[in-house]
XYZ file of C-alpha atoms in Angstrom:
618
model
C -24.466 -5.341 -25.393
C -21.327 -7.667 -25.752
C -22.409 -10.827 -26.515
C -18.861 -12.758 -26.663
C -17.764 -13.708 -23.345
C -14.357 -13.970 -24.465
C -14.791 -9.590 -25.513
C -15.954 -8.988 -21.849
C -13.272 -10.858 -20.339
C -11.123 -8.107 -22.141
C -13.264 -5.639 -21.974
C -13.293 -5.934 -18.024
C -9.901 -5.860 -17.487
C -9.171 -2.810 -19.841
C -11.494 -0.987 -17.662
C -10.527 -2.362 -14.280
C -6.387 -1.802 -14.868
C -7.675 1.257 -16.838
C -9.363 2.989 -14.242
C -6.140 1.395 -11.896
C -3.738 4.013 -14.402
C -6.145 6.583 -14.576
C -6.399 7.086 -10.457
C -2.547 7.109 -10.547
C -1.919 9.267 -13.219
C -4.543 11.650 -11.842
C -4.266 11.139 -8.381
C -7.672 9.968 -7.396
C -9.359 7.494 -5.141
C -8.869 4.289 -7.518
C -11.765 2.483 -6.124
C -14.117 5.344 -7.037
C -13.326 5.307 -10.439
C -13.193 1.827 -11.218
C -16.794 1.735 -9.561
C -17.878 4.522 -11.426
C -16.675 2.734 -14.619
C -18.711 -0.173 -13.785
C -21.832 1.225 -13.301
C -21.173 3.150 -16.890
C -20.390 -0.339 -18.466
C -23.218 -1.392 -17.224
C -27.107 0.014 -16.351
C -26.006 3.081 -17.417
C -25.222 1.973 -20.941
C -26.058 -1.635 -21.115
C -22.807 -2.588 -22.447
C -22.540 -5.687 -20.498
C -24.151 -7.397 -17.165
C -21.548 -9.593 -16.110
C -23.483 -11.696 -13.676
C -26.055 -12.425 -16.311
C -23.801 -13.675 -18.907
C -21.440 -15.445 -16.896
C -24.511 -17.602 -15.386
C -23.606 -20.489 -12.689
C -19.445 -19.038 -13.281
C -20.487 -15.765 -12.053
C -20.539 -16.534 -8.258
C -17.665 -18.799 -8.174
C -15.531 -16.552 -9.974
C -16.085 -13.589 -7.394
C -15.818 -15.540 -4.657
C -12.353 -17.147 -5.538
C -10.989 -13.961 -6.429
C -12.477 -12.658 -2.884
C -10.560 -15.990 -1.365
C -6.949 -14.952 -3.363
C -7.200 -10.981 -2.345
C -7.634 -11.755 1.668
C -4.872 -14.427 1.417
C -2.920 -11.669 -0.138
C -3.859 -9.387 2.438
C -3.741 -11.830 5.294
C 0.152 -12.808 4.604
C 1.081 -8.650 5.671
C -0.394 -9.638 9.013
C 2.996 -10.363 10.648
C 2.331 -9.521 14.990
C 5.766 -7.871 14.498
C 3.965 -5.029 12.727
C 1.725 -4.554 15.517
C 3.985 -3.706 18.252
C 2.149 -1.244 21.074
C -0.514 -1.615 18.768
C -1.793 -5.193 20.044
C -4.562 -3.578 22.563
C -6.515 -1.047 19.922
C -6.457 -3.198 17.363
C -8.028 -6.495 19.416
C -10.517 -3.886 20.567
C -11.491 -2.937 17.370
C -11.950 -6.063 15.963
C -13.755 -7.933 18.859
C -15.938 -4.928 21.035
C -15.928 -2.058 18.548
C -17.192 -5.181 15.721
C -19.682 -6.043 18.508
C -20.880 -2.641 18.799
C -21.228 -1.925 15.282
C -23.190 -4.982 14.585
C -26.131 -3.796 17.308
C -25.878 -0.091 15.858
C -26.251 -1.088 12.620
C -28.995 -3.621 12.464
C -31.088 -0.900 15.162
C -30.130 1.481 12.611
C -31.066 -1.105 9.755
C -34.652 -1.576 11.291
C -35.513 1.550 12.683
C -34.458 4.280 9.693
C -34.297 2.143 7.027
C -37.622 0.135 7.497
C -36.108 -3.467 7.724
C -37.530 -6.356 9.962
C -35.420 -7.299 12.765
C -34.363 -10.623 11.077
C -32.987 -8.830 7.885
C -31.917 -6.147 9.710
C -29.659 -8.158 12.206
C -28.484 -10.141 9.197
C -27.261 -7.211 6.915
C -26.203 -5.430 10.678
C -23.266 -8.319 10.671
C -22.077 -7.968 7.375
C -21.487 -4.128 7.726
C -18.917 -4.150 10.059
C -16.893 -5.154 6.635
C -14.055 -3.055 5.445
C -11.774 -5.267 3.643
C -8.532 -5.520 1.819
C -9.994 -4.617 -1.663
C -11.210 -1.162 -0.482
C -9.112 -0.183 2.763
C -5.160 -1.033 0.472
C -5.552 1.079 -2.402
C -6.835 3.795 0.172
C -4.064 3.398 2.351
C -1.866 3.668 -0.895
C -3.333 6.561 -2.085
C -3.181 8.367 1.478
C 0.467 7.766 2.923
C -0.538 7.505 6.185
C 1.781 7.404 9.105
C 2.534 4.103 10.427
C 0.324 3.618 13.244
C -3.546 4.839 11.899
C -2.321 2.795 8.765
C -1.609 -0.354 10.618
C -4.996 -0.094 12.484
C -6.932 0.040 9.363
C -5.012 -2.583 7.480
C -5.251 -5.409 10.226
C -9.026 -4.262 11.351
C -9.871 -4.798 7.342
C -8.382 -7.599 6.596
C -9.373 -9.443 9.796
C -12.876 -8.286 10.253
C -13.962 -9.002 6.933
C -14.306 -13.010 7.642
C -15.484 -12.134 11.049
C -18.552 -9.807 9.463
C -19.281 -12.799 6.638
C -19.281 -14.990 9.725
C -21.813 -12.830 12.142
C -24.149 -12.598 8.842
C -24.865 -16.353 8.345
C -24.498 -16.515 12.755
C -27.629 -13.997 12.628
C -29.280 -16.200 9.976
C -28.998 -19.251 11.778
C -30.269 -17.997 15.064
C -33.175 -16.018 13.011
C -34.029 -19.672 11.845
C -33.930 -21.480 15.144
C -35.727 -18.665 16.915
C -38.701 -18.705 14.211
C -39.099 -22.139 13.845
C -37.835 -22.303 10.452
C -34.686 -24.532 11.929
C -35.703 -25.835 15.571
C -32.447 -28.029 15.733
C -30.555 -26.646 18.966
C -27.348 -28.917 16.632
C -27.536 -26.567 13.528
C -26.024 -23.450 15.819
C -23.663 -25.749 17.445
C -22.243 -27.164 13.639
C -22.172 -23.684 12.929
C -19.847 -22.575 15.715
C -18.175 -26.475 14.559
C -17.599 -25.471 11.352
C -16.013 -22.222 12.076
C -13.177 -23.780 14.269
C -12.919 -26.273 11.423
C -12.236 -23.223 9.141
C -9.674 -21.821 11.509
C -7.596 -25.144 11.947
C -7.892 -26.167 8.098
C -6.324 -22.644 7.270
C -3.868 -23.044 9.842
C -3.087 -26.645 8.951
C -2.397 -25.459 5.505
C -0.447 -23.004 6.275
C 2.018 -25.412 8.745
C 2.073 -27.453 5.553
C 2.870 -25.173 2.733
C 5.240 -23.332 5.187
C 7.044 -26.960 6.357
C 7.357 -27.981 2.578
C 9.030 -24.714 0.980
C 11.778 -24.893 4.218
C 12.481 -28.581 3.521
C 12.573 -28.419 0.002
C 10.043 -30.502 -0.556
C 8.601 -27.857 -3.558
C 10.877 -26.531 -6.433
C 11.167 -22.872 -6.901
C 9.275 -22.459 -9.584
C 6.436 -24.413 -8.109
C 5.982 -22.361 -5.235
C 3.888 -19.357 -6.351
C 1.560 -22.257 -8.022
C 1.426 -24.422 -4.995
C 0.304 -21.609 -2.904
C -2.434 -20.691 -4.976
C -3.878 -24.213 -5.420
C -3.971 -24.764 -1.805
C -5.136 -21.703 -1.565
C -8.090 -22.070 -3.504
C -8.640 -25.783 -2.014
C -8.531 -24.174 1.558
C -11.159 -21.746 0.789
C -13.444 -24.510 -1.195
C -13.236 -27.223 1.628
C -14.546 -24.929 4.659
C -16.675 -22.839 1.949
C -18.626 -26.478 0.728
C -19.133 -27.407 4.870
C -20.784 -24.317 5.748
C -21.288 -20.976 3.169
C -18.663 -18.009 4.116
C -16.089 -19.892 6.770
C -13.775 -20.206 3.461
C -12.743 -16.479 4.292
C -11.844 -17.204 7.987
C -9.473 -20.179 6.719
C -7.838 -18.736 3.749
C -7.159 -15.036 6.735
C -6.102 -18.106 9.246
C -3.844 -19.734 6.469
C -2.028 -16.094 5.386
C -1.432 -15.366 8.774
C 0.461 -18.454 9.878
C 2.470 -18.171 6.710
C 2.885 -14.638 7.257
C 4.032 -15.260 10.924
C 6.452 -18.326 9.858
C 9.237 -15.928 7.961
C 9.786 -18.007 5.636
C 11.861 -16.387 2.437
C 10.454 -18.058 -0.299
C 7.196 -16.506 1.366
C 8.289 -12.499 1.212
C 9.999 -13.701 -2.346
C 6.825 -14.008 -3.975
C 4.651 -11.475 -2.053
C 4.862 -8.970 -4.696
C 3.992 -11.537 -7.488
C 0.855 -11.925 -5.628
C 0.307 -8.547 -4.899
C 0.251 -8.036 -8.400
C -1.965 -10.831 -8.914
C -4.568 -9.214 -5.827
C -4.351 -6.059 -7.598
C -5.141 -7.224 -11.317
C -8.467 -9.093 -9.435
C -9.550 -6.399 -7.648
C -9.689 -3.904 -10.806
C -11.799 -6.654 -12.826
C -14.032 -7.582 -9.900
C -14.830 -4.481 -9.062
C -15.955 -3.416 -12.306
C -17.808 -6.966 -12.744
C -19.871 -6.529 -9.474
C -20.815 -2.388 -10.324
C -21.932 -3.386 -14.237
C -24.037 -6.223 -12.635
C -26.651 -3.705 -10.667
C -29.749 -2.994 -12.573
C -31.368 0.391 -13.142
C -34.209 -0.572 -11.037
C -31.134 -1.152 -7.809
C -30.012 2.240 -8.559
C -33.246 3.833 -8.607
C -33.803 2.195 -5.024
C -30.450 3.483 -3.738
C -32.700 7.417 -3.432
C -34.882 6.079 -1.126
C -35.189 8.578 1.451
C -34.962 5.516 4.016
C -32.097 4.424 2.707
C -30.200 7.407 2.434
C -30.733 8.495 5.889
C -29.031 4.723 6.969
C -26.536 5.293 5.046
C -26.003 8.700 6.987
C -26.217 7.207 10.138
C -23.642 4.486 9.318
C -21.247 7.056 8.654
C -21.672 10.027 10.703
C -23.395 7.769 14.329
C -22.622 3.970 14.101
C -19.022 3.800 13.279
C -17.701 6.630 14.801
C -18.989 5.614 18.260
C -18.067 1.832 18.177
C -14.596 3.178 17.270
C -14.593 6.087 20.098
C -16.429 3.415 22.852
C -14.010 0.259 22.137
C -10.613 2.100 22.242
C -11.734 4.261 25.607
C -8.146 3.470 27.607
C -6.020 2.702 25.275
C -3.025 4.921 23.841
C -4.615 6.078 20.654
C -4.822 9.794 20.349
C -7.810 11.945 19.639
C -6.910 12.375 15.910
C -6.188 8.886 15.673
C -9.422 7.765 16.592
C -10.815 10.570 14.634
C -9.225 8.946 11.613
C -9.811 5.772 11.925
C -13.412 6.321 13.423
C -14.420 7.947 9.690
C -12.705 5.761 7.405
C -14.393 2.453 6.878
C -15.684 1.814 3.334
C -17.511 -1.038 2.346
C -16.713 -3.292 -0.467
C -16.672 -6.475 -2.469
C -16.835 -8.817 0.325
C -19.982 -6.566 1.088
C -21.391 -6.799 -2.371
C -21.156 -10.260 -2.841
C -22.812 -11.639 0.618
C -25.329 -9.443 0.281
C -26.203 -11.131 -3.111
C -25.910 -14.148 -0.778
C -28.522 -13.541 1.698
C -30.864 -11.693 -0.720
C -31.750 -14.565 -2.759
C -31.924 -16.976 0.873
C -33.836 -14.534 2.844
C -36.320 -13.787 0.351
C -37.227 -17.661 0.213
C -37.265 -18.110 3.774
C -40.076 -15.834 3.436
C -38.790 -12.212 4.378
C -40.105 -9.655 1.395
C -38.090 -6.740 2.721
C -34.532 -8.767 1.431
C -35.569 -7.775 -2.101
C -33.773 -4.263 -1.091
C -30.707 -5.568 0.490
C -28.880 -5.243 -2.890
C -29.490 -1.467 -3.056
C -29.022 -0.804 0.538
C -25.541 -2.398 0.406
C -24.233 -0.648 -2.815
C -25.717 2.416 -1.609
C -23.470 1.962 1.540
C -20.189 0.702 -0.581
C -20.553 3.698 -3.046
C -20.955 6.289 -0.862
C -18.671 5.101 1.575
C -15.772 4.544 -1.310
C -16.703 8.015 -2.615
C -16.121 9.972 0.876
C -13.749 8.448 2.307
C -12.188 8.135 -1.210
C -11.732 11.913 -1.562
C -11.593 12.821 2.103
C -8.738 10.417 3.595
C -5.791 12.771 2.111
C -7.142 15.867 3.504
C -8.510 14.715 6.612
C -4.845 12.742 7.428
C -3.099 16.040 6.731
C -5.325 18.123 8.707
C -5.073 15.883 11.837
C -1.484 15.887 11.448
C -1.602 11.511 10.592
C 0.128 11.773 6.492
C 3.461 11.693 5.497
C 2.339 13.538 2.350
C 4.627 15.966 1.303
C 7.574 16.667 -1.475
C 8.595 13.176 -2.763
C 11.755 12.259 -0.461
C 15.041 10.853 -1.571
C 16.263 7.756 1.107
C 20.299 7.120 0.704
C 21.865 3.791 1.524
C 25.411 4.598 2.706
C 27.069 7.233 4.709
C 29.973 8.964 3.177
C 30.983 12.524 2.719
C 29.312 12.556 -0.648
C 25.888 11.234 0.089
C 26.212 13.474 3.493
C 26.828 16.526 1.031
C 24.024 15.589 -0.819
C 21.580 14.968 1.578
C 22.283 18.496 2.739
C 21.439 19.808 -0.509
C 18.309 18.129 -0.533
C 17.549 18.957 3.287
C 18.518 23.155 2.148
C 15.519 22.429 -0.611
C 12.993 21.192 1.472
C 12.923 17.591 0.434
C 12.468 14.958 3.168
C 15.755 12.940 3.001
C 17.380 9.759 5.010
C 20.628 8.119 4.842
C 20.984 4.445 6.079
C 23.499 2.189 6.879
C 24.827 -0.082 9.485
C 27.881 1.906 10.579
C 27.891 4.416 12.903
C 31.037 5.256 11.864
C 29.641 6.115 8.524
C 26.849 7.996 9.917
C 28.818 10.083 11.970
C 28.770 12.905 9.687
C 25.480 13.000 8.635
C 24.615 13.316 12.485
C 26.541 15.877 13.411
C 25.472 18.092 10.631
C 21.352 17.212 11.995
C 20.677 14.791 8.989
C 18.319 12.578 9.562
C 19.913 9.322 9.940
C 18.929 5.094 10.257
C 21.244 3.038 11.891
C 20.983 -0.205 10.531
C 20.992 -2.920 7.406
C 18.795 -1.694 5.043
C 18.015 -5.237 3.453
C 17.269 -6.197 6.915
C 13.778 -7.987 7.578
C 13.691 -5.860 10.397
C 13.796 -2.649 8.777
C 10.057 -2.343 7.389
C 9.012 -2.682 10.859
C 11.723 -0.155 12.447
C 11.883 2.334 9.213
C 8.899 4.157 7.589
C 9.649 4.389 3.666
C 6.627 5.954 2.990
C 7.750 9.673 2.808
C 10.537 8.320 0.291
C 9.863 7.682 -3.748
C 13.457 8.038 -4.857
C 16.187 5.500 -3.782
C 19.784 5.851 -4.270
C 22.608 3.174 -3.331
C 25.805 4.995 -2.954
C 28.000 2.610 -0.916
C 31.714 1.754 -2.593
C 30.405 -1.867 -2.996
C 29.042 -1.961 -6.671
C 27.578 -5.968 -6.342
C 25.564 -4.255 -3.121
C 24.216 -0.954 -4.627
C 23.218 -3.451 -6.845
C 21.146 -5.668 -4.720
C 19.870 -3.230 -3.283
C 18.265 -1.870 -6.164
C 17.360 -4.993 -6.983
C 15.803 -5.438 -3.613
C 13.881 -2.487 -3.877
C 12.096 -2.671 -6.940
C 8.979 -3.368 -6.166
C 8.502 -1.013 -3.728
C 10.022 2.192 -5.632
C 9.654 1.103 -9.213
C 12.957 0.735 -11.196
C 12.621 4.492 -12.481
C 13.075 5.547 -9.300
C 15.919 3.773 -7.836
C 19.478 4.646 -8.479
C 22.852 3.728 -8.118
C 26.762 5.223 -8.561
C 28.902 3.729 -11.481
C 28.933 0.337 -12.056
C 32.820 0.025 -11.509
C 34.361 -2.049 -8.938
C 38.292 -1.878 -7.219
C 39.474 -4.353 -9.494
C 38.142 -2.640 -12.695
C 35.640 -4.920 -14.107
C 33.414 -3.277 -16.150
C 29.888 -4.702 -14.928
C 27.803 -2.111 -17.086
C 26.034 -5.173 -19.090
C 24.514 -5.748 -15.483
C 22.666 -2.788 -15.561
C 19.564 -3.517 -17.398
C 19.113 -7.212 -15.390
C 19.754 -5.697 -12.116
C 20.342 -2.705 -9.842
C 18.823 0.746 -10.845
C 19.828 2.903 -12.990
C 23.434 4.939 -13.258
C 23.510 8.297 -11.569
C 25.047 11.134 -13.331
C 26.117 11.483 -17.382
C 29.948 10.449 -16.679
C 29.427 7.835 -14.272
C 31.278 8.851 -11.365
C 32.035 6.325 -8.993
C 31.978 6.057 -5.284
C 35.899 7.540 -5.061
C 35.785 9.729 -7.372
C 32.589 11.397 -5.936
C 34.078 11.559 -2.741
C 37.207 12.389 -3.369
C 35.749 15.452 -5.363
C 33.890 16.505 -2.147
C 37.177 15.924 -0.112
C 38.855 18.675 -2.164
C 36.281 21.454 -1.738
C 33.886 20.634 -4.141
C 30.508 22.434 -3.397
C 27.140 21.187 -3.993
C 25.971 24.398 -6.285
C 21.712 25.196 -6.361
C 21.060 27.478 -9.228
C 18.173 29.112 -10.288
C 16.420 28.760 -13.766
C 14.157 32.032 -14.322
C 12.971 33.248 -17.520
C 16.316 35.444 -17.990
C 18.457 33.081 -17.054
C 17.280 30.073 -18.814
C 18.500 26.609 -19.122
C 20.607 26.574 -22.132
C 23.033 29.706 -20.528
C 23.414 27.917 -17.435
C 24.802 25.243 -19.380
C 26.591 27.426 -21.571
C 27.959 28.979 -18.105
C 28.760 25.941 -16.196
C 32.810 24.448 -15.333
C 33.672 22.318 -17.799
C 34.583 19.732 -14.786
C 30.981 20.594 -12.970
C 28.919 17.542 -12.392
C 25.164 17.474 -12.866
C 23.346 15.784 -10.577
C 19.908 16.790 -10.432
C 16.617 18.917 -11.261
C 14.248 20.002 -8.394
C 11.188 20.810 -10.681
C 8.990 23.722 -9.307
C 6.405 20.807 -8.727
C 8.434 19.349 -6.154
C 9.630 16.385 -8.687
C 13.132 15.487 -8.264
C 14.615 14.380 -11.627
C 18.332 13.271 -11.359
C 20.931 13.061 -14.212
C 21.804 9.696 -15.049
C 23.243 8.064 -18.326
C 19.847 6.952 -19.845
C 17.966 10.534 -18.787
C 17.129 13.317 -20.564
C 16.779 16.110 -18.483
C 15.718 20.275 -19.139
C 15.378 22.676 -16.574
C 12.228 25.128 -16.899
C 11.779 28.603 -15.268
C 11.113 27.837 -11.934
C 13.080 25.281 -11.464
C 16.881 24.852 -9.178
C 19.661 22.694 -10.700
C 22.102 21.344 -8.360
C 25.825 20.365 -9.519
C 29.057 19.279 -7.951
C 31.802 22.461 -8.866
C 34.897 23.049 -7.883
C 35.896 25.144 -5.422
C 36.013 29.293 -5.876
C 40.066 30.439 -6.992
C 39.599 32.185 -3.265
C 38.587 28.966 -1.993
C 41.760 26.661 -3.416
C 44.142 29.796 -1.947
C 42.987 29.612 0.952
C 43.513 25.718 1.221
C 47.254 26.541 0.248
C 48.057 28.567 2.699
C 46.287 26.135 5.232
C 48.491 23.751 3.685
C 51.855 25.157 3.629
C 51.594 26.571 7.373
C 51.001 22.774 8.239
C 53.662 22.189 6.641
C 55.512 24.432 8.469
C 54.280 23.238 11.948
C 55.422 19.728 10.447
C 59.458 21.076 10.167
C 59.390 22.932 13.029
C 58.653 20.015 15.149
């Protein structure tokens, strides 16, 4: 056992960010592991039990952190996104919530044993999903726009509404046993909720009217928003238990609906932030159970619920509350399976336990077991089950990792080719048609548009892409858009031409402060690339076997040949650039810019000199 609470702290987030690396670098569901590392931490091998040693901190810790993720996940809810998706998704959230609610608390009483008051109560709070389950899932997966959308905005939104219907069921269990005859306490209730609603929006009016004005210095913002943040949550939370979650969703969706800049400019610092809480939450709420909870979870009562939650109840309020609208069949297979439970789960579980149980109602004492069992089972299949089930009903974008290329030109057209001949999903943007032109008439895939653009995340699906390169003749915007692009790509994977602009200023000290990094080992710029393709250059894919290995295809190669890049046998791209370096293995193709064939540049003389005759003659 770790006695210093300081050691745990640390100990916690190792394991949380930890289990964060190992699902990436391994490719697994990240929520599994990090709850499987939890429960090791703790009954398993008694290493720690967080809510123990943190005492009275314990609750308000979680419960803060729960406040910061669904702001997080609140300010993505922009109604732009959900465009022909307005009718499904109010469905789901308002009827198919409904429905799921009655399922689960029949479900609740009559398989897994509970009274009607529990089971009502814990029937609410299931219709959870959540942010700190349903994003990393949604990373993991690469869905396609739509199904992705659906369960993004149904798990952020429902997850106040399901906190809500759980103390609504209390109350009314109260009023109709006598516990609470006061008609007033349901009506402060529904009081309190609208309170919630207009304090978040309130504070978001105000945090969104002070950054436009100026009225808060840049490097106050990121703190400002937190600390209102957590005093938006705290207010509505200390009037009535749970409405802080419906004001802090309320407060990230009218900042998320305002535009403002200084809003999108810090949405991946708090992404970050969201992330880093969810890893050591996670872990903090699995090492809290008790051996005696997990013991519980094999009820044969509970496991059949469990069952039913997954295979009956949520399937059919999904199938029921989007009959006539435009979702397909697989769509509302998808999103009819995937629904796993989480912290927000967890923690108002813990809630009502302890409240039910003194109100009188002995059958609470298993809520705790009931719920993880639910959370981990749900995490686990839908975990491992969301990549194969998206490709099999024909909803992922998962595939060979796909190159996107901002600015059309004959040598990113050229290129793209290359990479379309190889199999590897490839885009060129920019906001000439002009530019485009070639890449359309060859069949490229093309986006017409500005690729810094707010508009573009809605209008342009990025997903299939992990490699960015910025090969416009403007140096200062390959640059930004690099820049731009970081967090989204990661700076490995972005990439722009030379650093030289018209005028000749060397702006290669840039490189490490901005932009990506520099394709190709000499640099070429954005003339000198196309000008190389403009004379019958060829785009070259060779193939490294065991004969023919790497070092005599280099020993082979035209000394003016230009290497640009690897396509591993894995379906990796790895790209020459100055700071790279690369080795081909059997297996893999190397592509290079070469000159043209002796055939080839005789040919383009005698094109040349009978235009030149044409030229005298007339």
């Amino acid at each position: 056992m770790i006695d210093s609470l300081l050691l745990q702290f640390m100990v916690i987030g190792i394991l949380g960010v930890g289990s964060q690396w190992v699902a990436w670098r391994f490719r697994l569901p990240a929520i599994v592991v990090m709850s499987i590392v939890g429960l090791l931490a703790g009954p398993v091998f008694g290493m720690m039990n967080p809510e123990e040693d943190f005492g009275d901190l314990y609750k308000p810790i979680i419960s803060l952190a729960v406040a910061v993720i669904l702001f997080e996940g609140s300010l993505n809810l922009d109604f732009k996104e959900v465009r022909g998706l307005g009718r499904p998704v109010f469905r789901i959230v308002t009827f198919g919530a409904f429905l799921s609610w009655i399922l689960g608390s029949l479900a609740a009483h009559y398989v897994a044993g509970l009274s009607w008051a529990v089971a009502f109560v814990i029937g609410g709070l299931f219709i959870v999903t959540g942010p700190t389950v349903i994003l990393p899932l949604l990373r993991q997966a690469k869905l396609k726009p739509r199904p992705a959308k659906i369960l993004k905005w149904e798990g952020i939104i429902v997850d106040p509404i399901g906190a809500l219907l759980a103390v609504f069921a209390f109350e009314i269990i109260e009023f109709l046993l006598g516990t609470n005859v006061n008609p007033s306490a349901l009506f402060t209730f529904f009081l309190a909720s609208i309170f919630a609603v207009l304090l978040g929006l309130i504070c978001g009016k105000g945090v969104g009217w002070m950054f436009e004005t100026g009225y808060v210095p840049e490097f106050l913002k990121s703190p400002v928003v937190f600390t209102v943040v957590i005093a938006c949550f705290t207010i509505a939370d200390e009037v009535t238990h749970e409405t802080g979650l419906l004001s802090v969703t309320a407060m990230g969706m009218t900042l998320a609906n305002m535009h403002i800049s200084s809003i999108a400019d810090m949405r991946h610092f708090k992404e970050n932030i969201s992330l880093l809480l969810i890893s050591t939450i996670f872990v903090m709420l699995t090492a809290s159970l008790t051996q005696e909870t997990l013991l519980e979870i094999f009820n044969v009562r509970t496991i059949g619920f469990v069952l039913l939650m997954l295979f009956v109840v949520r399937p059919l309020s999904i199938f029921v509350s989007t009959l006539g609208t435009d979702l397909s069949k697989s769509e509302k297979l998808l999103v009819g399976w995937i629904a796993p439970r989480g912290i927000v789960a967890l923690t108002v579980a813990s809630y009502f336990s302890s409240i039910l149980l003194e109100s009188g109602f002995e059958d609470a004492s298993i809520l705790i077991s009931i719920t993880f069992a639910l959370v981990f089972t749900t995490v686990v299949a839908h975990g491992f089950s969301i990549g194969w089930l998206s490709k099999k009903l024909n909803l992922s974008t998962e595939g060979p990792p796909g190159v996107l290329i901002s600015g059309g030109s004959a040598f990113s057209t050229g290129l793209a080719k290359t990479f379309e001949d190889l199999k590897v999903p490839v885009l060129i943007a920019d906001s000439s048609w002009e530019r485009l032109s070639r890449a359309r008439s060859m069949g490229i895939k093309s986006y017409h548009g500005e690729i810094l653009s707010e508009q573009t995340e809605y209008y342009l699906d990025m997903t299939p892409y992990e490699y960015l390169i910025a090969a416009t003749e403007l140096d200062s915007y390959n640059a930004l858009v690099c820049t731009t692009f970081v967090p989204e790509f990661g700076r490995n994977n972005l990439f722009q031409l030379s650093l030289r602009n018209k005028e000749g200023d060397d702006l290669e000290d840039l490189v490490h402060t901005i932009g990506g990094r520099v394709l190709f080992k000499d640099g070429a710029s954005w003339e000198e690339l196309n000008t190389m393709v403009e004379n019958g250059y060829v785009f070259r894919k060779t193939n490294i076997t065991a004969q023919y290995t790497y070092q005599k295809y280099l020993d082979n190669i035209d000394e003016v040949a230009m290497l640009l890049f690897i396509k591993k046998a894995s379906g990796k791209i790895e790209f020459y650039s100055q700071d790279s370096e690369n080795k081909a293995e059997d297996g893999d193709v190397v592509v290079s810019l070469t000159p043209p064939s002796k055939e080839f540049e005789r040919i383009q003389e005698r094109l040349e000199e009978q235009r030149n005759e044409q030229k005298n003659k007339s």
